[in-house]
Tab-separated table of C-alpha atoms in Angstrom:
chain	number	residue	atom	x	y	z
A	6	MET	CA	-25.515	-9.543	-13.978
A	7	ALA	CA	-22.001	-9.648	-12.877
A	8	ASN	CA	-20.193	-12.710	-13.940
A	9	GLY	CA	-17.069	-12.113	-12.171
A	10	LEU	CA	-15.909	-10.891	-8.957
A	11	PHE	CA	-12.468	-10.542	-6.829
A	12	GLY	CA	-12.203	-12.813	-3.845
A	13	ARG	CA	-9.521	-14.071	-1.452
A	14	LYS	CA	-8.814	-17.676	-0.873
A	15	VAL	CA	-9.686	-18.444	2.941
A	16	GLY	CA	-8.763	-22.075	3.014
A	17	MET	CA	-9.932	-25.593	2.360
A	18	THR	CA	-12.180	-27.860	4.662
A	19	GLN	CA	-14.777	-30.366	4.452
A	20	ILE	CA	-18.598	-30.150	4.754
A	21	PHE	CA	-21.177	-32.830	4.527
A	22	GLY	CA	-23.413	-32.967	1.218
A	23	PRO	CA	-27.228	-33.578	1.190
A	24	GLU	CA	-26.711	-37.386	1.112
A	25	GLY	CA	-24.282	-37.290	3.816
A	26	ASN	CA	-21.375	-37.613	1.525
A	27	ARG	CA	-18.147	-35.748	2.372
A	28	VAL	CA	-17.465	-32.840	0.042
A	29	PRO	CA	-13.792	-31.232	0.062
A	30	VAL	CA	-14.584	-27.459	-0.396
A	31	THR	CA	-12.448	-24.329	-0.731
A	32	VAL	CA	-13.835	-21.187	0.812
A	33	LEU	CA	-13.390	-17.912	-0.914
A	34	GLN	CA	-14.326	-14.570	0.673
A	35	VAL	CA	-15.869	-12.706	-2.137
A	36	GLY	CA	-16.185	-9.046	-2.468
A	37	PRO	CA	-17.204	-6.511	-1.557
A	38	CYS	CA	-16.307	-5.091	-4.967
A	39	PRO	CA	-17.290	-1.510	-5.652
A	40	ILE	CA	-17.854	-0.368	-9.410
A	41	VAL	CA	-15.376	2.176	-10.097
A	42	ARG	CA	-16.304	3.084	-13.477
A	43	VAL	CA	-18.891	2.254	-16.195
A	44	LYS	CA	-18.239	2.384	-19.781
A	45	THR	CA	-21.043	2.587	-22.331
A	46	ALA	CA	-21.168	2.050	-26.117
A	47	GLU	CA	-22.593	5.462	-26.387
A	48	SER	CA	-19.952	7.246	-24.849
A	49	SER	CA	-16.431	7.845	-26.121
A	50	ASP	CA	-15.503	4.487	-24.574
A	51	GLY	CA	-17.332	2.887	-27.348
A	52	TYR	CA	-18.173	-0.330	-25.558
A	53	ASN	CA	-19.961	-1.698	-22.551
A	54	ALA	CA	-18.101	-2.395	-19.629
A	55	ILE	CA	-17.515	-1.971	-15.994
A	56	LEU	CA	-14.544	-1.495	-13.864
A	57	ILE	CA	-14.389	-3.136	-10.640
A	58	GLY	CA	-12.102	-2.818	-7.526
A	59	PHE	CA	-11.367	-4.843	-4.331
A	60	GLY	CA	-9.424	-4.225	-1.364
A	61	THR	CA	-8.039	-0.780	-0.462
A	62	LYS	CA	-4.517	0.766	-0.424
A	63	LYS	CA	-3.357	4.229	0.641
A	64	LEU	CA	-4.005	7.252	-1.547
A	65	LYS	CA	-0.089	7.825	-1.445
A	66	HIS	CA	0.446	4.575	-3.227
A	67	VAL	CA	-1.915	5.392	-6.084
A	68	ASN	CA	-0.549	7.207	-9.200
A	69	LYS	CA	-1.958	10.592	-10.231
A	70	PRO	CA	-4.268	9.104	-13.174
A	71	GLN	CA	-5.708	6.516	-10.742
A	72	GLN	CA	-6.137	9.198	-7.957
A	73	GLY	CA	-8.204	11.010	-10.547
A	74	LEU	CA	-10.267	7.903	-11.404
A	75	PHE	CA	-11.173	7.252	-7.664
A	76	ALA	CA	-11.782	10.889	-6.808
A	77	LYS	CA	-14.348	11.071	-9.699
A	78	ALA	CA	-16.043	7.912	-8.340
A	79	GLY	CA	-15.966	8.953	-4.904
A	80	ILE	CA	-14.447	5.692	-3.753
A	81	GLU	CA	-11.456	4.770	-1.564
A	82	PRO	CA	-8.664	3.541	-3.754
A	83	GLN	CA	-8.804	0.168	-4.753
A	84	ALA	CA	-5.852	-2.418	-4.635
A	85	HIS	CA	-7.073	-4.452	-7.508
A	86	LEU	CA	-8.980	-3.320	-10.591
A	87	ARG	CA	-10.515	-5.252	-13.571
A	88	GLU	CA	-12.647	-4.282	-16.307
A	89	MET	CA	-15.401	-6.705	-17.210
A	90	ARG	CA	-17.473	-6.664	-20.423
A	91	VAL	CA	-21.389	-6.434	-19.596
A	92	SER	CA	-24.249	-6.377	-22.055
A	93	ALA	CA	-26.204	-3.165	-23.186
A	94	GLU	CA	-29.061	-3.909	-20.661
A	95	ASP	CA	-26.895	-4.707	-17.783
A	96	VAL	CA	-24.792	-1.458	-18.208
A	97	GLN	CA	-28.053	0.572	-17.906
A	98	ALA	CA	-28.707	-1.247	-14.350
A	99	VAL	CA	-25.372	-0.288	-12.739
A	100	GLU	CA	-23.974	2.720	-11.576
A	101	VAL	CA	-20.594	3.802	-10.238
A	102	GLY	CA	-20.498	3.183	-6.441
A	103	MET	CA	-22.677	0.107	-6.612
A	104	ILE	CA	-21.144	-2.739	-4.402
A	105	LEU	CA	-21.100	-6.122	-5.841
A	106	ASP	CA	-20.918	-9.056	-3.381
A	107	ALA	CA	-21.244	-12.804	-2.934
A	108	SER	CA	-25.094	-12.724	-3.820
A	109	ALA	CA	-23.702	-12.737	-7.514
A	110	PHE	CA	-23.316	-16.715	-6.980
A	111	GLN	CA	-25.890	-19.298	-6.226
A	112	ALA	CA	-25.148	-22.849	-4.874
A	113	GLY	CA	-25.295	-25.515	-7.635
A	114	GLN	CA	-23.668	-23.100	-10.194
A	115	ARG	CA	-20.588	-23.791	-12.134
A	116	VAL	CA	-17.477	-21.191	-11.669
A	117	ASP	CA	-14.111	-20.859	-12.793
A	118	VAL	CA	-11.606	-19.553	-10.272
A	119	VAL	CA	-8.337	-17.803	-11.267
A	120	GLY	CA	-5.630	-17.459	-8.911
A	121	THR	CA	-1.671	-17.223	-8.867
A	122	THR	CA	-0.065	-20.394	-7.863
A	123	LYS	CA	2.508	-20.750	-5.051
A	124	GLY	CA	5.885	-19.526	-6.090
A	125	ARG	CA	8.344	-22.655	-6.009
A	126	GLY	CA	11.406	-20.734	-7.293
A	127	PHE	CA	14.032	-22.513	-9.412
A	128	THR	CA	12.833	-26.244	-9.730
A	129	GLY	CA	14.080	-29.306	-11.143
A	130	VAL	CA	12.411	-31.385	-13.875
A	131	ILE	CA	11.135	-34.099	-11.230
A	132	LYS	CA	8.951	-31.534	-9.554
A	133	ARG	CA	8.177	-29.237	-12.501
A	134	HIS	CA	7.559	-31.480	-15.298
A	135	ASN	CA	6.580	-34.771	-13.322
A	136	MET	CA	9.399	-36.588	-14.929
A	137	HIS	CA	10.499	-39.832	-13.244
A	138	GLU	CA	13.463	-40.266	-11.027
A	139	PRO	CA	16.232	-42.277	-12.759
A	140	LYS	CA	16.825	-45.764	-11.447
A	141	ALA	CA	18.799	-46.003	-8.397
A	142	THR	CA	20.221	-49.281	-9.059
A	143	HIS	CA	21.435	-51.325	-11.928
A	144	GLY	CA	24.988	-49.713	-12.100
A	145	THR	CA	23.426	-45.989	-11.993
A	146	HIS	CA	25.623	-43.485	-10.267
A	147	GLU	CA	26.046	-39.714	-9.869
A	148	VAL	CA	22.720	-38.950	-11.325
A	149	PHE	CA	19.723	-38.597	-8.793
A	150	ARG	CA	17.190	-36.380	-10.012
A	151	HIS	CA	18.240	-35.880	-13.683
A	152	GLY	CA	15.752	-35.579	-16.518
A	153	GLY	CA	17.920	-37.958	-18.932
A	154	SER	CA	19.098	-37.111	-22.532
A	155	LEU	CA	18.364	-33.795	-24.159
A	156	GLY	CA	18.075	-35.271	-27.357
A	157	THR	CA	20.087	-37.059	-30.098
A	158	ARG	CA	23.761	-36.434	-31.541
A	159	THR	CA	24.983	-34.600	-34.555
A	160	THR	CA	21.434	-35.010	-36.111
A	161	PRO	CA	19.971	-32.552	-35.453
A	162	GLY	CA	23.027	-31.129	-33.319
A	163	ARG	CA	20.883	-29.032	-31.151
A	164	VAL	CA	18.467	-29.141	-28.362
A	165	PHE	CA	14.724	-28.845	-29.657
A	166	LEU	CA	12.976	-25.785	-28.719
A	167	GLY	CA	10.633	-26.470	-25.687
A	168	LYS	CA	12.668	-29.115	-24.287
A	169	LYS	CA	11.360	-29.767	-20.615
A	170	MET	CA	14.167	-28.538	-18.348
A	171	ALA	CA	14.609	-27.251	-14.820
A	172	GLY	CA	13.641	-23.574	-14.198
A	173	HIS	CA	11.273	-21.253	-12.404
A	174	TYR	CA	8.016	-23.029	-11.305
A	175	GLY	CA	5.091	-21.562	-9.819
A	176	ASN	CA	3.877	-17.910	-9.158
A	177	SER	CA	1.808	-18.036	-12.433
A	178	ARG	CA	-1.771	-17.339	-13.274
A	179	VAL	CA	-3.681	-20.511	-13.269
A	180	SER	CA	-7.652	-20.987	-13.867
A	181	THR	CA	-9.730	-23.873	-12.415
A	182	GLN	CA	-12.737	-24.454	-14.508
A	183	ASN	CA	-16.214	-25.752	-13.749
A	184	LEU	CA	-15.932	-25.742	-10.066
A	185	LEU	CA	-19.288	-26.466	-8.523
A	186	VAL	CA	-20.566	-23.926	-5.823
A	187	SER	CA	-21.708	-26.007	-2.974
A	188	PHE	CA	-22.454	-23.152	-0.498
A	189	VAL	CA	-22.917	-19.312	-0.355
A	190	ASP	CA	-23.038	-17.148	2.669
A	191	VAL	CA	-24.277	-13.439	1.386
A	192	GLU	CA	-23.741	-12.034	4.910
A	193	LYS	CA	-20.331	-13.293	5.352
A	194	GLY	CA	-19.315	-12.944	1.797
A	195	LEU	CA	-18.447	-16.540	1.530
A	196	VAL	CA	-18.421	-18.961	-1.407
A	197	ALA	CA	-17.511	-22.484	-1.110
A	198	VAL	CA	-16.569	-24.278	-4.098
A	199	ARG	CA	-15.971	-28.095	-4.382
A	200	GLY	CA	-12.447	-29.009	-5.037
A	201	SER	CA	-9.285	-26.909	-5.107
A	202	VAL	CA	-8.225	-23.553	-6.044
A	203	PRO	CA	-4.667	-22.262	-7.176
A	204	GLY	CA	-2.710	-20.353	-4.782
A	205	ALA	CA	-2.028	-19.963	-1.060
A	206	ASN	CA	-4.443	-19.392	1.603
A	207	GLY	CA	-4.896	-15.480	1.683
A	208	GLY	CA	-4.235	-15.157	-2.077
A	209	ILE	CA	-6.280	-12.879	-4.568
A	210	VAL	CA	-8.582	-14.970	-6.934
A	211	TRP	CA	-11.077	-13.990	-9.537
A	212	ILE	CA	-14.234	-16.229	-9.568
A	213	GLN	CA	-16.680	-15.839	-12.467
A	214	GLU	CA	-19.282	-17.980	-14.187
A	215	ALA	CA	-17.886	-20.765	-15.882
A	216	THR	CA	-17.095	-19.791	-19.380
A	217	LYS	CA	-17.039	-23.155	-20.861
A	218	GLY	CA	-19.525	-25.305	-18.631
A	219	ILE	CA	-19.714	-28.991	-18.651
A	220	LYS	CA	-21.199	-31.223	-21.425
A	221	ALA	CA	-22.537	-33.981	-19.228
A	222	PRO	CA	-24.050	-33.703	-15.708
A	223	VAL	CA	-21.373	-35.175	-13.128
B	24	MET	CA	-12.466	-11.851	10.695
B	25	ASN	CA	-9.461	-14.093	10.585
B	26	GLN	CA	-9.370	-17.203	8.418
B	27	LYS	CA	-10.193	-19.740	11.043
B	28	LYS	CA	-13.362	-17.910	11.979
B	29	LEU	CA	-14.508	-17.698	8.274
B	30	LEU	CA	-13.598	-21.513	7.904
B	31	ASP	CA	-15.548	-22.154	10.939
B	32	ALA	CA	-18.688	-20.147	9.908
B	33	ILE	CA	-18.856	-23.072	7.012
B	34	ARG	CA	-17.922	-26.101	8.736
B	35	ASN	CA	-19.162	-25.483	12.277
B	36	PRO	CA	-22.893	-26.054	11.339
B	37	HIS	CA	-21.876	-29.767	10.160
B	38	LEU	CA	-20.728	-30.680	13.518
B	39	ARG	CA	-22.850	-32.605	15.641
B	40	PHE	CA	-22.798	-32.893	19.383
B	41	ASP	CA	-25.336	-35.524	19.996
B	42	LEU	CA	-22.890	-38.663	19.766
B	43	PRO	CA	-21.706	-40.231	22.924
B	44	SER	CA	-17.942	-39.652	23.790
B	45	PHE	CA	-15.916	-42.642	23.006
B	46	THR	CA	-12.243	-43.644	22.750
B	47	THR	CA	-9.879	-46.294	21.378
B	48	GLY	CA	-10.713	-49.670	22.761
B	49	ASP	CA	-14.418	-49.153	23.357
B	50	THR	CA	-16.700	-51.422	21.766
B	51	VAL	CA	-19.441	-49.412	19.835
B	52	ARG	CA	-22.562	-49.827	18.114
B	53	VAL	CA	-22.985	-47.684	15.066
B	54	HIS	CA	-26.310	-47.300	13.318
B	55	GLY	CA	-25.711	-46.260	9.829
B	56	ARG	CA	-27.847	-45.124	7.220
B	57	ILE	CA	-27.229	-47.112	3.947
B	58	ILE	CA	-28.713	-46.137	0.684
B	59	GLU	CA	-29.029	-48.869	-1.827
B	60	GLY	CA	-30.372	-47.164	-5.123
B	61	GLU	CA	-33.732	-46.297	-4.166
B	62	LYS	CA	-33.973	-47.993	-0.978
B	63	GLU	CA	-32.822	-46.823	2.387
B	64	ARG	CA	-32.129	-49.082	5.503
B	65	VAL	CA	-30.185	-48.917	8.623
B	66	GLN	CA	-27.270	-51.210	9.232
B	67	VAL	CA	-26.156	-51.718	12.869
B	68	TYR	CA	-22.374	-52.086	12.927
B	69	GLU	CA	-20.485	-53.136	16.092
B	70	GLY	CA	-16.856	-53.398	16.818
B	71	VAL	CA	-13.691	-52.113	18.679
B	72	VAL	CA	-12.785	-48.597	18.032
B	73	LEU	CA	-9.162	-48.899	16.695
B	74	ARG	CA	-8.529	-45.398	16.309
B	75	ARG	CA	-9.766	-41.755	16.167
B	76	THR	CA	-8.187	-39.365	13.931
B	77	GLY	CA	-8.483	-35.960	12.914
B	78	GLU	CA	-10.244	-32.944	14.460
B	79	GLY	CA	-13.312	-30.732	13.995
B	80	VAL	CA	-15.522	-31.862	10.898
B	81	THR	CA	-12.766	-34.047	9.518
B	82	ALA	CA	-12.557	-36.434	12.409
B	83	THR	CA	-12.990	-40.032	11.609
B	84	PHE	CA	-12.746	-43.352	13.573
B	85	THR	CA	-12.054	-46.822	12.443
B	86	VAL	CA	-14.214	-49.624	13.835
B	87	ARG	CA	-13.130	-53.388	13.566
B	88	LYS	CA	-15.032	-56.329	14.012
B	89	ILE	CA	-14.815	-60.114	13.018
B	90	SER	CA	-17.633	-61.005	10.382
B	91	ASN	CA	-17.648	-64.570	9.722
B	92	GLY	CA	-13.981	-65.135	10.801
B	93	ILE	CA	-12.754	-62.335	8.572
B	94	GLY	CA	-11.678	-59.152	10.288
B	95	VAL	CA	-13.671	-56.260	8.829
B	96	GLU	CA	-12.621	-52.588	9.437
B	97	ARG	CA	-15.027	-49.656	8.664
B	98	VAL	CA	-13.908	-45.967	8.686
B	99	PHE	CA	-16.661	-43.667	9.782
B	100	ALA	CA	-16.820	-39.978	9.492
B	101	LEU	CA	-17.564	-38.618	13.027
B	102	HIS	CA	-19.863	-36.019	12.198
B	103	SER	CA	-21.460	-37.700	9.427
B	104	PRO	CA	-25.276	-37.359	8.838
B	105	ARG	CA	-25.054	-41.095	7.708
B	106	ILE	CA	-24.592	-42.110	11.589
B	107	LEU	CA	-28.244	-42.169	12.803
B	108	LYS	CA	-27.284	-43.424	16.413
B	109	MET	CA	-24.354	-44.602	18.147
B	110	GLU	CA	-23.934	-46.388	21.432
B	111	VAL	CA	-20.927	-47.393	23.487
B	112	VAL	CA	-21.479	-50.866	24.578
B	113	SER	CA	-18.272	-51.310	26.762
B	114	SER	CA	-14.921	-50.049	27.286
B	115	GLY	CA	-11.759	-51.840	26.963
B	116	LYS	CA	-8.614	-51.366	28.590
B	117	VAL	CA	-5.835	-50.002	26.247
B	118	ARG	CA	-2.588	-48.335	26.884
B	119	ARG	CA	-2.362	-46.713	23.419
B	120	ALA	CA	-4.394	-44.375	21.082
B	121	ARG	CA	-4.125	-46.726	18.202
B	122	ILE	CA	-4.632	-50.413	18.898
B	123	TYR	CA	-3.286	-51.970	15.442
B	124	TYR	CA	-1.825	-54.735	17.364
B	125	LEU	CA	-5.363	-56.176	17.513
B	126	ARG	CA	-5.097	-56.950	13.895
B	127	ASN	CA	-2.479	-59.616	14.565
B	128	LEU	CA	-4.379	-61.478	17.361
B	129	GLN	CA	-7.055	-63.855	17.167
B	130	GLY	CA	-9.676	-65.480	19.366
B	131	ARG	CA	-9.267	-64.934	23.048
B	132	ALA	CA	-5.960	-62.804	22.637
B	133	ALA	CA	-7.887	-60.283	20.699
B	134	LYS	CA	-10.341	-59.617	23.535
B	135	LEU	CA	-9.632	-56.442	25.582
B	136	ARG	CA	-10.147	-56.334	29.111
B	137	LYS	CA	-13.291	-54.646	29.888
B	138	ILE	CA	-13.198	-51.340	32.422
B	139	ASP	CA	-16.136	-50.176	34.165
B	140	THR	CA	-16.107	-46.675	32.629
B	141	VAL	CA	-18.661	-46.134	30.110
B	142	TYR	CA	-18.646	-42.973	28.654
B	143	GLY	CA	-21.771	-41.154	27.794
B	144	ALA	CA	-23.933	-43.650	29.550
């Protein structure tokens, strides 16, 4: 039913596949995510959705409108909230206070994982845009990690919009699509996906059913 | 639970403890499972352990042998289920953890002096 859940990136490791092949996996601790609110098309909300939470925070850090929300649901204040559209049948099957966990995912399934990449601060063009370093020989001097020319001369007499330059890099929301779920441990709430996931260990991630899927089996 | 414990929960079941203990310089015989299309067979690979790297489930070791006059090195994942069996044939006297110098030696010079200790025997 639930096609997405909050989780935390635990870290990467390696396991052995069924044929003894080595599989690099990222371990995610998924859930528990309580349903904080259910919206239905019949009510004044006008559409079917559930609001799910993850992690707790102190009541004093919650603003008044949200305090009301959590009080009504009878749930501890949640640090992260996200609304998810669900079908009309599914919205009948859920109620406020239900806990969603890693059992929403099965091994062999494709998922998308959304995370916040590691912040890298103000970064030069070599790291930020994968530009090449200038030549170190053949008369080059005083430029080491420059990106080269910014454009032409009096025509057009300006730098084109979108020119790749140095600037803030990282700390951005990034999705990794179609990761293969290789292992699920419902008891411990662990989901292991093949490959890497954006963000630092311990970071909050959102894991959901793959939206696009893959065209041909890998 | 902390992060390491959670990771261990995933990777520890993959560890295997049935292999003999061995170290750099040992001559080992590795019975590997080879899958060729549909067929499956066992290949025995015998040589000198050049190095052991990594820890836990990611640990690997490199085995060097001379095959038809050509040096061949193979890297095995220590905990791989593709290793069916492993034996320590003999132990060589070495003074370092990585005996890459063997690559530059030939014939008698490339032989290690045997020592009596055979691990896991």
